[in-house]
PDB file of C-alpha atoms in Angstrom:
ATOM      1  CA  MET A   1       0.000   0.000   0.000  1.00 92.00           C
ATOM      2  CA  LYS A   2       1.018   3.592  -0.517  1.00 97.00           C
ATOM      3  CA  PHE A   3       0.658   6.233   2.170  1.00 98.00           C
ATOM      4  CA  VAL A   4       1.124   9.982   2.363  1.00 98.00           C
ATOM      5  CA  VAL A   5       1.628  10.951   6.006  1.00 98.00           C
ATOM      6  CA  ASP A   6       1.000  14.621   6.776  1.00 97.00           C
ATOM      7  CA  GLU A   7       3.651  16.495   8.740  1.00 96.00           C
ATOM      8  CA  ASN A   8       1.308  16.855  11.742  1.00 94.00           C
ATOM      9  CA  VAL A   9       1.316  13.087  12.351  1.00 95.00           C
ATOM     10  CA  SER A  10       3.909  11.487  14.619  1.00 92.00           C
ATOM     11  CA  PHE A  11       6.989  10.343  12.719  1.00 94.00           C
ATOM     12  CA  GLY A  12       6.744   7.128  14.721  1.00 94.00           C
ATOM     13  CA  LEU A  13       3.847   6.132  12.478  1.00 95.00           C
ATOM     14  CA  VAL A  14       6.010   6.687   9.390  1.00 96.00           C
ATOM     15  CA  GLU A  15       8.693   4.464  10.885  1.00 96.00           C
ATOM     16  CA  ALA A  16       6.169   1.753  11.809  1.00 96.00           C
ATOM     17  CA  LEU A  17       4.689   1.724   8.307  1.00 97.00           C
ATOM     18  CA  ARG A  18       8.133   1.517   6.737  1.00 97.00           C
ATOM     19  CA  LYS A  19       9.088  -1.285   9.095  1.00 98.00           C
ATOM     20  CA  ASN A  20       6.129  -3.186   7.635  1.00 96.00           C
ATOM     21  CA  ARG A  21       7.550  -2.484   4.177  1.00 96.00           C
ATOM     22  CA  GLU A  22       4.810  -0.062   3.181  1.00 96.00           C
ATOM     23  CA  GLU A  23       5.563   2.684   0.664  1.00 97.00           C
ATOM     24  CA  VAL A  24       5.421   5.965   2.603  1.00 98.00           C
ATOM     25  CA  LEU A  25       5.845   9.573   1.559  1.00 97.00           C
ATOM     26  CA  ALA A  26       6.382  11.597   4.738  1.00 97.00           C
ATOM     27  CA  VAL A  27       5.492  15.249   4.197  1.00 97.00           C
ATOM     28  CA  ALA A  28       7.801  16.153   7.116  1.00 96.00           C
ATOM     29  CA  GLU A  29      10.821  14.852   5.184  1.00 95.00           C
ATOM     30  CA  ASP A  30      10.551  16.416   1.749  1.00 87.00           C
ATOM     31  CA  ASN A  31       7.550  18.733   1.622  1.00 89.00           C
ATOM     32  CA  ARG A  32       7.451  20.507   4.986  1.00 91.00           C
ATOM     33  CA  GLY A  33       5.201  23.544   5.058  1.00 92.00           C
ATOM     34  CA  VAL A  34       3.311  22.845   1.833  1.00 95.00           C
ATOM     35  CA  SER A  35      -0.383  23.695   1.603  1.00 96.00           C
ATOM     36  CA  ASP A  36      -3.205  21.276   2.351  1.00 95.00           C
ATOM     37  CA  ALA A  37      -4.009  21.242  -1.363  1.00 95.00           C
ATOM     38  CA  ALA A  38      -0.431  20.226  -2.174  1.00 97.00           C
ATOM     39  CA  VAL A  39      -0.544  17.390   0.383  1.00 96.00           C
ATOM     40  CA  PHE A  40      -3.842  16.198  -1.096  1.00 96.00           C
ATOM     41  CA  ASN A  41      -2.364  16.370  -4.602  1.00 96.00           C
ATOM     42  CA  LEU A  42       0.555  14.172  -3.501  1.00 96.00           C
ATOM     43  CA  ALA A  43      -1.886  11.517  -2.277  1.00 96.00           C
ATOM     44  CA  GLN A  44      -3.959  11.842  -5.430  1.00 96.00           C
ATOM     45  CA  ARG A  45      -0.922  11.623  -7.712  1.00 96.00           C
ATOM     46  CA  ASP A  46       0.365   8.491  -5.981  1.00 94.00           C
ATOM     47  CA  ALA A  47      -3.087   6.881  -5.503  1.00 94.00           C
ATOM     48  CA  ALA A  48      -2.189   6.795  -1.810  1.00 97.00           C
ATOM     49  CA  ILE A  49      -3.959   6.745   1.523  1.00 97.00           C
ATOM     50  CA  LEU A  50      -3.622  10.136   3.214  1.00 97.00           C
ATOM     51  CA  ILE A  51      -3.050  10.071   6.991  1.00 97.00           C
ATOM     52  CA  THR A  52      -3.491  13.400   8.766  1.00 97.00           C
ATOM     53  CA  ARG A  53      -4.464  15.173  11.971  1.00 95.00           C
ATOM     54  CA  ASP A  54      -5.696  18.188   9.986  1.00 94.00           C
ATOM     55  CA  TYR A  55      -9.459  18.600  10.359  1.00 92.00           C
ATOM     56  CA  HIS A  56      -9.677  20.477   7.029  1.00 92.00           C
ATOM     57  CA  PHE A  57      -9.319  17.167   5.194  1.00 92.00           C
ATOM     58  CA  THR A  58     -12.720  16.062   6.532  1.00 90.00           C
ATOM     59  CA  ASN A  59     -14.428  18.681   4.329  1.00 89.00           C
ATOM     60  CA  PRO A  60     -15.675  16.717   1.284  1.00 90.00           C
ATOM     61  CA  MET A  61     -16.275  19.920  -0.673  1.00 87.00           C
ATOM     62  CA  ARG A  62     -12.544  20.729  -0.594  1.00 90.00           C
ATOM     63  CA  PHE A  63     -11.040  17.260  -0.389  1.00 92.00           C
ATOM     64  CA  ALA A  64     -13.193  14.523  -1.893  1.00 87.00           C
ATOM     65  CA  SER A  65     -12.068  11.165  -0.564  1.00 80.00           C
ATOM     66  CA  THR A  66     -13.109   9.636  -3.884  1.00 83.00           C
ATOM     67  CA  LYS A  67     -10.059  11.302  -5.454  1.00 87.00           C
ATOM     68  CA  VAL A  68      -7.578   9.443  -3.232  1.00 91.00           C
ATOM     69  CA  GLU A  69      -7.478   5.875  -1.955  1.00 93.00           C
ATOM     70  CA  ALA A  70      -8.712   7.031   1.470  1.00 94.00           C
ATOM     71  CA  ILE A  71      -8.303   9.764   4.053  1.00 94.00           C
ATOM     72  CA  ILE A  72      -7.543   8.674   7.598  1.00 95.00           C
ATOM     73  CA  TYR A  73      -8.173  11.534  10.012  1.00 94.00           C
ATOM     74  CA  ILE A  74      -6.578  11.043  13.428  1.00 92.00           C
ATOM     75  CA  GLN A  75      -8.317  13.155  16.054  1.00 85.00           C
ATOM     76  CA  GLN A  76      -6.344  15.037  18.676  1.00 74.00           C
ATOM     77  CA  GLY A  77      -5.621  13.094  21.834  1.00 66.00           C
ATOM     78  CA  ASN A  78      -5.892   9.524  20.578  1.00 51.00           C
ATOM     79  CA  LEU A  79      -2.237   8.751  19.979  1.00 54.00           C
ATOM     80  CA  SER A  80      -1.171   7.876  23.512  1.00 49.00           C
TER      81      SER A  80
END
């Protein structure tokens, strides 16, 4: 599977996915500070699952989940 992990998600998740031999593009590594639209475009381009803590990605008018494999929104406070 392919994943795009937004820069607001713990890098530990990136490491865990890579340990499981998943293909991961970590926004924090190569695309730090890019817009939400640019992050979405990366996931769309790579037909990837987008993992984020950014609530804006739950707005289907701006970011239709049908244009990417899936959007996984991680709410604040559930990563302990």
